[in-house]
Amino acid sequence: MESPVFEEIDPADDCDCPGCAHWRRVLPHSRTGRFPGHPAAHRTALVVAAVTSAAVAASAVPAVAAPSAQRPAGPDVPAGEEPATPQGKRAPLYGPGGRATLPAGLVRAPAITRADIIERARNWVTRKVPYDVASYEADGYRQDCSGYVSMAWRLPANEWTGSLGKYAERITKDELRPGDILLFHDASSPYGGSHVVLFGGWADTARSRYVAYEQTLPHTRQKTTPYAYWNNSARYVPYRYKGVTDGAAGAGTPRPAGRIPFPGVAHFGPGAENEYVAELGRMLVARGAGRFYPTPPGPRWTDADRAATRAFQEAQGWRGAAADGLPGPLTWELLVAGGGRDIQSGGSASVTAGPSSAPSSHGVPGYPGRAPFRPGAVSDHVTRLGGQLVKKGFGRYYTQGPGPRWSEADRRNVEAFQRAQGWRGGAADGYPGPETWRRLFLS
């Protein structure tokens, strides 16, 4: 007697979309002919087949276990709205059709300085390179998290979270320095959340937050991040690249110096007054910045501190936002370690302090940068911001003022304005960025 058996049949896959192309490379042959995430994967035809022997038991065709393509939701991406974001496996530069990777088992770790690693990482941040596991930048590096680290370390191939460890050595949390990584590789489900970020330096003295450079949705970003990460925190492991050297590119042997941890960005900028400002000034003078200080450096932040810091940053070859005159983790690291290049005596001493506040061509006052909006900061920019918030109807948290000192009331009012724009997560943190500033001052 014949018994009906249901079997899923779908025509052979001829789709050339990036998702299907990726899964064809990394998964075994799919009996359904389609791959996870493709809309056609769920449109299968039920065909009634006949079997002639009742003695043969009908057995189900085992399904290919598709790895989860969903990364855990990050702070800027609402849960459930991420597109499929698997990471690519180890691949040559310039994509699958590019030049061959190194022979199996051969690992070469080209030498690179910490300054160069961070500079390369910042380049993608500045250009906001889109996250795309199936795309490659002009230099051949894949646009996912492990491709980003491969690029920053200048590796000879695109590695993935399962192979980056071959180029590095495990270190402790206390040993972390700019250019190191925090790696989470889930061997049991490598596509279900494995991730890697570049460590840019501590953001506070408690070492509970750090500056992370990472390739994630929707594009490369630099963000202050809780240690070790927003999710799966306990599973991230610190690693140091085997080929890393201290100092800036072309610099000589670093001079020994005390290791004072970076205290965090909040300790510097307008209104700051603390021992770290004085220490910064002393280190800058020792590196050739004495002409910027008409009087010895002190604990109160001044235009001289900013001009001297910018001169040191420019001496490393940094430009634009990387030489804004405000010390970040890498600037501090080079100063305390005696690394990088000194300020040349013939360098310009006319560096202006701070971004311009002149109106732009469309009538909006120039964005003054983030420094005036840090805890404890005092400046006219805070007063101007508060007045515009009140004018736009977002002053409910002011009990008095607004005034020149940045306060929690300012932050909450800015957050309310950002949320009114439809922003969520890290995009609505209450600290005004260039786009928040532009929208506030648009008439």
CSV table of C-alpha atoms in Angstrom, one decimal:
chain,number,residue,atom,x,y,z
A,1,MET,CA,0.0,0.0,0.0
A,2,GLU,CA,1.3,3.4,-0.9
A,3,SER,CA,1.8,6.1,1.7
A,4,PRO,CA,2.1,9.8,1.0
A,5,VAL,CA,5.4,11.4,2.0
A,6,PHE,CA,6.0,15.2,2.1
A,7,GLU,CA,9.3,16.4,0.9
A,8,GLU,CA,10.5,20.0,0.6
A,9,ILE,CA,11.7,20.8,-2.9
A,10,ASP,CA,12.9,24.2,-4.2
A,11,PRO,CA,14.6,24.9,-7.5
A,12,ALA,CA,18.4,25.1,-7.5
A,13,ASP,CA,19.6,28.5,-6.2
A,14,ASP,CA,20.6,31.0,-8.9
A,15,CYS,CA,20.4,34.1,-6.7
A,16,ASP,CA,23.5,36.3,-6.7
A,17,CYS,CA,22.6,38.6,-3.8
A,18,PRO,CA,25.4,39.2,-1.2
A,19,GLY,CA,23.6,37.1,1.4
A,20,CYS,CA,23.3,34.0,-0.7
A,21,ALA,CA,26.8,34.4,-2.1
A,22,HIS,CA,28.1,34.5,1.4
A,23,TRP,CA,26.2,31.4,2.6
A,24,ARG,CA,27.3,29.4,-0.5
A,25,ARG,CA,30.9,30.0,0.6
A,26,VAL,CA,30.5,29.1,4.3
A,27,LEU,CA,27.6,26.5,4.6
A,28,PRO,CA,27.4,22.9,3.3
A,29,HIS,CA,25.2,22.4,0.3
A,30,SER,CA,21.6,23.3,1.1
A,31,ARG,CA,19.0,20.7,0.1
A,32,THR,CA,16.4,23.5,-0.2
A,33,GLY,CA,18.7,25.4,-2.6
A,34,ARG,CA,18.2,28.6,-0.6
A,35,PHE,CA,20.1,30.2,2.3
A,36,PRO,CA,19.2,31.7,5.6
A,37,GLY,CA,17.8,35.3,5.4
A,38,HIS,CA,16.8,35.0,1.7
A,39,PRO,CA,13.1,35.7,1.2
A,40,ALA,CA,12.7,32.7,-1.0
A,41,ALA,CA,13.9,30.4,1.7
A,42,HIS,CA,10.4,30.1,3.1
A,43,ARG,CA,8.6,29.6,-0.2
A,44,THR,CA,8.9,25.9,-0.7
A,45,ALA,CA,6.6,23.6,-2.6
A,46,LEU,CA,4.9,20.7,-1.0
A,47,VAL,CA,5.0,17.7,-3.4
A,48,VAL,CA,3.3,14.4,-2.8
A,49,ALA,CA,5.6,11.5,-3.6
A,50,ALA,CA,4.7,7.9,-3.5
A,51,VAL,CA,6.6,5.0,-1.9
A,52,THR,CA,5.7,1.5,-2.8
A,53,SER,CA,7.0,-0.4,0.2
A,54,ALA,CA,5.2,-0.2,3.6
A,55,ALA,CA,8.2,-1.8,5.1
A,56,VAL,CA,10.5,1.2,4.4
A,57,ALA,CA,10.0,3.8,7.1
A,58,ALA,CA,9.8,7.4,5.8
A,59,SER,CA,12.6,9.4,7.3
A,60,ALA,CA,12.8,13.2,7.5
A,61,VAL,CA,15.5,14.9,5.5
A,62,PRO,CA,17.9,16.5,8.1
A,63,ALA,CA,17.8,20.2,7.8
A,64,VAL,CA,20.9,22.3,7.5
A,65,ALA,CA,21.4,24.1,10.8
A,66,ALA,CA,21.7,27.7,9.8
A,67,PRO,CA,23.8,29.7,12.2
A,68,SER,CA,22.1,32.6,13.8
A,69,ALA,CA,22.8,35.7,11.7
A,70,GLN,CA,21.7,38.1,14.3
A,71,ARG,CA,24.2,40.1,16.4
A,72,PRO,CA,23.0,41.0,19.9
A,73,ALA,CA,21.5,44.5,19.7
A,74,GLY,CA,24.0,47.2,20.4
A,75,PRO,CA,23.3,50.6,22.0
A,76,ASP,CA,22.5,52.4,18.7
A,77,VAL,CA,20.5,49.6,17.1
A,78,PRO,CA,17.0,48.8,18.4
A,79,ALA,CA,16.6,45.1,19.1
A,80,GLY,CA,14.9,43.2,16.3
A,81,GLU,CA,15.7,45.7,13.6
A,82,GLU,CA,19.2,44.6,12.6
A,83,PRO,CA,19.6,43.1,9.2
A,84,ALA,CA,21.4,39.7,9.1
A,85,THR,CA,25.1,40.4,10.1
A,86,PRO,CA,27.2,37.3,10.0
A,87,GLN,CA,30.9,37.7,10.0
A,88,GLY,CA,33.0,36.5,7.2
A,89,LYS,CA,35.5,33.6,7.5
A,90,ARG,CA,39.2,34.0,6.9
A,91,ALA,CA,39.6,35.3,3.3
A,92,PRO,CA,42.3,36.9,1.1
A,93,LEU,CA,42.6,40.6,0.6
A,94,TYR,CA,40.4,41.9,-2.2
A,95,GLY,CA,37.7,39.4,-1.6
A,96,PRO,CA,37.2,35.7,-2.5
A,97,GLY,CA,38.8,36.3,-6.0
A,98,GLY,CA,41.8,38.2,-4.6
A,99,ARG,CA,45.3,37.2,-4.1
A,100,ALA,CA,45.9,34.0,-2.1
A,101,THR,CA,46.1,34.0,1.6
A,102,LEU,CA,49.2,32.7,3.5
A,103,PRO,CA,49.7,29.0,3.4
A,104,ALA,CA,48.0,27.1,6.2
A,105,GLY,CA,49.9,27.3,9.5
A,106,LEU,CA,52.1,30.2,8.4
A,107,VAL,CA,51.5,33.3,10.5
A,108,ARG,CA,53.3,36.6,9.8
A,109,ALA,CA,52.8,39.6,12.1
A,110,PRO,CA,54.1,42.7,10.4
A,111,ALA,CA,55.4,45.3,12.8
A,112,ILE,CA,53.2,48.4,13.4
A,113,THR,CA,53.1,51.1,16.0
A,114,ARG,CA,50.2,51.7,18.4
A,115,ALA,CA,49.8,55.2,16.9
A,116,ASP,CA,49.5,53.7,13.4
A,117,ILE,CA,46.9,51.2,14.5
A,118,ILE,CA,44.7,53.9,16.0
A,119,GLU,CA,45.3,56.2,13.1
A,120,ARG,CA,44.1,53.4,10.7
A,121,ALA,CA,41.1,52.7,12.9
A,122,ARG,CA,40.2,56.4,13.0
A,123,ASN,CA,40.3,56.6,9.2
A,124,TRP,CA,37.3,54.2,8.9
A,125,VAL,CA,35.5,56.0,11.7
A,126,THR,CA,35.9,59.3,9.8
A,127,ARG,CA,34.7,57.9,6.6
A,128,LYS,CA,31.9,55.9,8.3
A,129,VAL,CA,32.6,52.8,6.3
A,130,PRO,CA,29.3,50.8,6.1
A,131,TYR,CA,29.2,47.4,7.8
A,132,ASP,CA,28.8,44.7,5.1
A,133,VAL,CA,30.2,41.2,5.4
A,134,ALA,CA,30.1,40.8,1.7
A,135,SER,CA,31.9,44.0,0.7
A,136,TYR,CA,35.6,44.9,0.7
A,137,GLU,CA,37.3,48.3,0.9
A,138,ALA,CA,39.7,49.5,-1.8
A,139,ASP,CA,42.6,48.3,0.3
A,140,GLY,CA,41.1,44.8,0.3
A,141,TYR,CA,39.9,44.5,3.9
A,142,ARG,CA,36.4,43.1,4.5
A,143,GLN,CA,33.9,45.5,6.1
A,144,ASP,CA,33.0,43.5,9.2
A,145,CYS,CA,34.4,43.5,12.7
A,146,SER,CA,37.3,41.1,12.1
A,147,GLY,CA,38.1,42.6,8.8
A,148,TYR,CA,38.4,46.0,10.5
A,149,VAL,CA,40.9,44.7,13.1
A,150,SER,CA,42.8,43.0,10.2
A,151,MET,CA,43.0,46.4,8.5
A,152,ALA,CA,44.0,48.3,11.7
A,153,TRP,CA,46.8,45.7,12.4
A,154,ARG,CA,47.7,45.7,8.7
A,155,LEU,CA,47.5,41.9,8.5
A,156,PRO,CA,48.3,40.2,5.2
A,157,ALA,CA,44.8,38.7,5.0
A,158,ASN,CA,41.3,39.1,6.3
A,159,GLU,CA,41.1,37.1,9.5
A,160,TRP,CA,38.0,36.3,11.5
A,161,THR,CA,37.3,36.0,15.3
A,162,GLY,CA,38.4,32.3,15.2
A,163,SER,CA,41.9,33.1,13.7
A,164,LEU,CA,42.8,36.6,15.1
A,165,GLY,CA,44.2,34.9,18.2
A,166,LYS,CA,47.1,33.4,16.2
A,167,TYR,CA,48.4,36.9,15.6
A,168,ALA,CA,48.1,37.9,19.3
A,169,GLU,CA,48.9,36.9,22.9
A,170,ARG,CA,46.4,37.0,25.7
A,171,ILE,CA,46.9,39.8,28.3
A,172,THR,CA,45.1,40.9,31.4
A,173,LYS,CA,42.7,43.8,31.7
A,174,ASP,CA,45.3,45.8,33.6
A,175,GLU,CA,47.7,45.4,30.7
A,176,LEU,CA,45.4,46.8,28.0
A,177,ARG,CA,46.8,49.7,26.0
A,178,PRO,CA,45.6,51.5,22.8
A,179,GLY,CA,45.8,49.1,19.8
A,180,ASP,CA,45.0,46.0,21.7
A,181,ILE,CA,41.7,44.1,21.2
A,182,LEU,CA,38.8,42.6,23.2
A,183,LEU,CA,37.8,39.4,21.4
A,184,PHE,CA,34.6,37.3,21.9
A,185,HIS,CA,34.7,34.1,19.8
A,186,ASP,CA,31.9,31.6,20.5
A,187,ALA,CA,33.3,28.4,19.1
A,188,SER,CA,30.0,26.6,19.5
A,189,SER,CA,28.1,29.2,17.4
A,190,PRO,CA,30.6,31.6,15.8
A,191,TYR,CA,28.0,33.5,13.9
A,192,GLY,CA,25.7,34.0,16.8
A,193,GLY,CA,27.3,36.9,18.4
A,194,SER,CA,31.1,36.6,18.0
A,195,HIS,CA,32.6,40.0,17.9
A,196,VAL,CA,35.9,41.9,18.3
A,197,VAL,CA,36.7,45.6,19.1
A,198,LEU,CA,39.8,47.7,19.2
A,199,PHE,CA,40.8,49.1,22.6
A,200,GLY,CA,41.4,52.9,22.3
A,201,GLY,CA,42.2,53.6,26.0
A,202,TRP,CA,40.5,53.9,29.4
A,203,ALA,CA,37.8,56.6,29.7
A,204,ASP,CA,37.8,56.8,33.5
A,205,THR,CA,40.2,56.1,36.4
A,206,ALA,CA,38.0,53.2,37.6
A,207,ARG,CA,38.7,51.4,34.4
A,208,SER,CA,35.0,50.6,34.0
A,209,ARG,CA,34.7,52.3,30.6
A,210,TYR,CA,37.0,52.6,27.6
A,211,VAL,CA,37.1,54.0,24.1
A,212,ALA,CA,36.2,51.3,21.6
A,213,TYR,CA,36.8,51.4,17.9
A,214,GLU,CA,34.6,48.8,16.1
A,215,GLN,CA,33.0,47.9,12.8
A,216,THR,CA,29.3,47.4,13.5
A,217,LEU,CA,25.9,48.4,12.2
A,218,PRO,CA,25.4,50.8,10.5
A,219,HIS,CA,29.1,51.8,10.1
A,220,THR,CA,32.4,52.1,11.8
A,221,ARG,CA,32.3,54.0,15.1
A,222,GLN,CA,34.3,55.2,18.0
A,223,LYS,CA,32.3,55.0,21.3
A,224,THR,CA,32.8,55.0,25.0
A,225,THR,CA,31.9,51.5,26.0
A,226,PRO,CA,31.4,49.7,29.4
A,227,TYR,CA,34.0,47.1,30.1
A,228,ALA,CA,34.2,44.6,28.5
A,229,TYR,CA,31.2,45.2,26.2
A,230,TRP,CA,27.5,46.0,26.1
A,231,ASN,CA,26.5,42.3,26.1
A,232,ASN,CA,28.3,39.0,26.6
A,233,SER,CA,30.7,41.1,28.7
A,234,ALA,CA,32.2,38.2,30.6
A,235,ARG,CA,33.2,36.4,27.4
A,236,TYR,CA,35.5,39.1,25.9
A,237,VAL,CA,39.2,38.4,26.3
A,238,PRO,CA,42.0,41.0,26.0
A,239,TYR,CA,44.7,40.3,23.3
A,240,ARG,CA,47.8,42.1,22.2
A,241,TYR,CA,49.0,42.0,18.6
A,242,LYS,CA,52.4,40.3,18.4
A,243,GLY,CA,53.8,42.8,16.0
A,244,VAL,CA,52.9,46.0,17.9
A,245,THR,CA,55.6,48.5,18.9
A,246,ASP,CA,55.3,51.6,21.1
A,247,GLY,CA,55.4,55.2,19.9
A,248,ALA,CA,54.5,56.8,16.6
A,249,ALA,CA,55.6,55.8,13.2
A,250,GLY,CA,59.3,56.7,12.6
A,251,ALA,CA,59.8,57.4,16.3
A,252,GLY,CA,62.9,56.3,18.1
A,253,THR,CA,63.1,54.2,21.2
A,254,PRO,CA,60.6,55.4,23.8
A,255,ARG,CA,62.0,57.0,26.9
A,256,PRO,CA,61.0,55.5,30.2
A,257,ALA,CA,58.4,57.3,32.2
A,258,GLY,CA,55.9,56.8,34.9
A,259,ARG,CA,52.7,55.0,33.9
A,260,ILE,CA,49.8,57.3,34.9
A,261,PRO,CA,46.5,55.9,33.7
A,262,PHE,CA,44.5,58.1,31.4
A,263,PRO,CA,41.9,59.7,33.8
A,264,GLY,CA,39.2,60.2,31.2
A,265,VAL,CA,38.1,62.9,28.8
A,266,ALA,CA,36.0,64.7,31.5
A,267,HIS,CA,39.2,65.9,33.2
A,268,PHE,CA,40.2,68.2,30.4
A,269,GLY,CA,38.7,71.1,28.6
A,270,PRO,CA,37.0,74.4,29.5
A,271,GLY,CA,36.2,74.7,33.2
A,272,ALA,CA,38.4,71.7,34.2
A,273,GLU,CA,40.7,72.1,37.2
A,274,ASN,CA,42.5,69.1,38.6
A,275,GLU,CA,45.9,67.5,39.1
A,276,TYR,CA,45.7,65.8,35.7
A,277,VAL,CA,45.7,69.1,33.8
A,278,ALA,CA,48.8,70.2,35.7
A,279,GLU,CA,50.5,66.8,34.9
A,280,LEU,CA,49.5,67.2,31.2
A,281,GLY,CA,51.2,70.6,31.1
A,282,ARG,CA,54.4,69.3,32.7
A,283,MET,CA,54.6,66.5,30.2
A,284,LEU,CA,53.9,68.8,27.3
A,285,VAL,CA,56.6,71.2,28.4
A,286,ALA,CA,59.1,68.3,28.6
A,287,ARG,CA,58.2,67.4,25.0
A,288,GLY,CA,58.9,70.9,23.7
A,289,ALA,CA,55.7,72.9,24.4
A,290,GLY,CA,57.3,75.4,26.8
A,291,ARG,CA,56.8,78.4,24.5
A,292,PHE,CA,53.0,77.9,24.7
A,293,TYR,CA,53.1,78.6,28.5
A,294,PRO,CA,53.7,82.2,29.6
A,295,THR,CA,53.5,80.9,33.2
A,296,PRO,CA,54.2,77.4,34.5
A,297,PRO,CA,51.4,74.9,33.8
A,298,GLY,CA,48.8,74.7,36.6
A,299,PRO,CA,45.7,72.7,37.5
A,300,ARG,CA,43.2,75.0,35.7
A,301,TRP,CA,42.7,74.3,32.0
A,302,THR,CA,43.7,77.2,29.8
A,303,ASP,CA,44.1,78.0,26.1
A,304,ALA,CA,47.8,77.3,26.5
A,305,ASP,CA,47.0,73.7,27.4
A,306,ARG,CA,44.9,73.3,24.3
A,307,ALA,CA,47.4,74.9,22.0
A,308,ALA,CA,50.3,72.8,23.4
A,309,THR,CA,48.3,69.6,23.2
A,310,ARG,CA,47.3,70.4,19.6
A,311,ALA,CA,51.0,71.1,18.7
A,312,PHE,CA,52.0,67.7,20.2
A,313,GLN,CA,49.2,65.9,18.3
A,314,GLU,CA,50.2,67.6,15.0
A,315,ALA,CA,53.8,66.6,15.7
A,316,GLN,CA,52.6,63.0,15.4
A,317,GLY,CA,51.2,63.7,12.0
A,318,TRP,CA,47.6,63.9,13.1
A,319,ARG,CA,45.2,66.3,11.5
A,320,GLY,CA,41.5,67.4,11.8
A,321,ALA,CA,39.6,65.9,14.7
A,322,ALA,CA,42.6,63.8,15.7
A,323,ALA,CA,44.4,67.0,16.5
A,324,ASP,CA,41.7,69.0,18.3
A,325,GLY,CA,43.9,70.0,21.3
A,326,LEU,CA,42.1,67.8,23.8
A,327,PRO,CA,44.0,64.8,25.1
A,328,GLY,CA,42.5,61.4,24.4
A,329,PRO,CA,43.8,58.0,25.5
A,330,LEU,CA,46.5,57.7,22.8
A,331,THR,CA,47.8,61.3,23.3
A,332,TRP,CA,48.1,60.6,27.0
A,333,GLU,CA,49.7,57.2,26.4
A,334,LEU,CA,52.4,58.7,24.2
A,335,LEU,CA,53.1,61.4,26.7
A,336,VAL,CA,53.4,59.2,29.8
A,337,ALA,CA,55.4,56.6,27.9
A,338,GLY,CA,57.8,59.1,26.3
A,339,GLY,CA,56.8,57.8,22.9
A,340,GLY,CA,56.0,59.6,19.7
A,341,ARG,CA,57.7,62.7,18.3
A,342,ASP,CA,58.6,65.8,20.2
A,343,ILE,CA,57.2,69.3,19.3
A,344,GLN,CA,59.7,70.9,17.0
A,345,SER,CA,61.1,74.3,18.0
A,346,GLY,CA,60.3,75.7,14.6
A,347,GLY,CA,56.7,74.6,14.7
A,348,SER,CA,53.9,77.0,14.7
A,349,ALA,CA,53.1,78.7,18.0
A,350,SER,CA,50.0,80.4,16.6
A,351,VAL,CA,47.6,77.4,16.9
A,352,THR,CA,44.2,78.7,17.8
A,353,ALA,CA,42.6,77.2,20.8
A,354,GLY,CA,39.3,75.5,20.2
A,355,PRO,CA,36.9,75.1,17.2
A,356,SER,CA,35.6,78.2,15.6
A,357,SER,CA,32.2,79.5,16.7
A,358,ALA,CA,31.7,81.7,13.7
A,359,PRO,CA,28.4,81.2,11.9
A,360,SER,CA,28.5,78.8,9.0
A,361,SER,CA,27.3,79.6,5.5
A,362,HIS,CA,23.8,78.5,6.3
A,363,GLY,CA,23.4,80.7,9.3
A,364,VAL,CA,23.9,78.1,12.0
A,365,PRO,CA,26.6,79.0,14.7
A,366,GLY,CA,29.6,76.7,14.2
A,367,TYR,CA,29.5,73.6,16.4
A,368,PRO,CA,32.0,74.2,19.2
A,369,GLY,CA,32.9,70.6,19.7
A,370,ARG,CA,32.1,68.3,22.6
A,371,ALA,CA,34.4,69.8,25.2
A,372,PRO,CA,32.0,72.6,26.4
A,373,PHE,CA,29.4,69.9,27.2
A,374,ARG,CA,31.3,67.8,29.7
A,375,PRO,CA,30.4,67.5,33.4
A,376,GLY,CA,31.7,70.6,35.1
A,377,ALA,CA,32.4,72.5,32.0
A,378,VAL,CA,31.7,76.2,32.0
A,379,SER,CA,31.4,78.2,28.8
A,380,ASP,CA,29.1,80.6,26.8
A,381,HIS,CA,28.3,77.7,24.5
A,382,VAL,CA,26.3,76.0,27.3
A,383,THR,CA,24.3,79.2,27.9
A,384,ARG,CA,23.7,79.5,24.1
A,385,LEU,CA,22.6,75.9,23.9
A,386,GLY,CA,20.2,76.3,26.9
A,387,GLY,CA,18.6,79.4,25.4
A,388,GLN,CA,18.0,77.6,22.2
A,389,LEU,CA,16.5,74.6,24.0
A,390,VAL,CA,14.1,76.9,25.8
A,391,LYS,CA,13.2,78.6,22.6
A,392,LYS,CA,12.4,75.3,20.9
A,393,GLY,CA,10.2,74.2,23.9
A,394,PHE,CA,12.7,71.8,25.5
A,395,GLY,CA,13.5,73.6,28.8
A,396,ARG,CA,11.3,71.7,31.2
A,397,TYR,CA,14.1,70.4,33.3
A,398,TYR,CA,15.5,73.9,34.1
A,399,THR,CA,14.6,75.1,37.6
A,400,GLN,CA,16.7,78.2,37.0
A,401,GLY,CA,18.8,79.5,34.2
A,402,PRO,CA,20.0,78.2,31.7
A,403,GLY,CA,23.5,79.3,32.6
A,404,PRO,CA,27.1,78.7,31.5
A,405,ARG,CA,27.8,75.6,33.7
A,406,TRP,CA,26.9,72.3,32.1
A,407,SER,CA,24.4,70.5,34.3
A,408,GLU,CA,22.2,67.4,34.4
A,409,ALA,CA,19.3,69.7,33.5
A,410,ASP,CA,21.1,70.6,30.3
A,411,ARG,CA,21.7,67.0,29.5
A,412,ARG,CA,18.1,65.9,30.1
A,413,ASN,CA,16.7,68.7,28.0
A,414,VAL,CA,19.1,67.8,25.1
A,415,GLU,CA,18.0,64.2,25.5
A,416,ALA,CA,14.4,65.2,25.2
A,417,PHE,CA,15.1,67.2,22.0
A,418,GLN,CA,17.1,64.2,20.5
A,419,ARG,CA,14.2,61.8,21.3
A,420,ALA,CA,11.8,64.2,19.6
A,421,GLN,CA,13.9,63.7,16.4
A,422,GLY,CA,13.2,60.0,16.6
A,423,TRP,CA,16.6,59.1,17.9
A,424,ARG,CA,17.2,56.3,20.4
A,425,GLY,CA,20.0,54.6,22.3
A,426,GLY,CA,23.4,56.2,22.0
A,427,ALA,CA,22.1,58.7,19.5
A,428,ALA,CA,19.9,60.2,22.3
A,429,ASP,CA,22.4,60.3,25.2
A,430,GLY,CA,21.8,64.0,26.0
A,431,TYR,CA,25.2,65.2,24.8
A,432,PRO,CA,24.9,67.5,21.7
A,433,GLY,CA,26.8,66.4,18.7
A,434,PRO,CA,27.1,68.3,15.4
A,435,GLU,CA,23.7,67.2,14.1
A,436,THR,CA,21.9,68.0,17.4
A,437,TRP,CA,23.5,71.4,17.3
A,438,ARG,CA,22.5,72.0,13.7
A,439,ARG,CA,18.9,71.1,14.2
A,440,LEU,CA,18.6,73.2,17.4
A,441,PHE,CA,19.8,76.3,15.6
A,442,LEU,CA,17.9,75.8,12.4
A,443,SER,CA,15.1,78.4,12.3
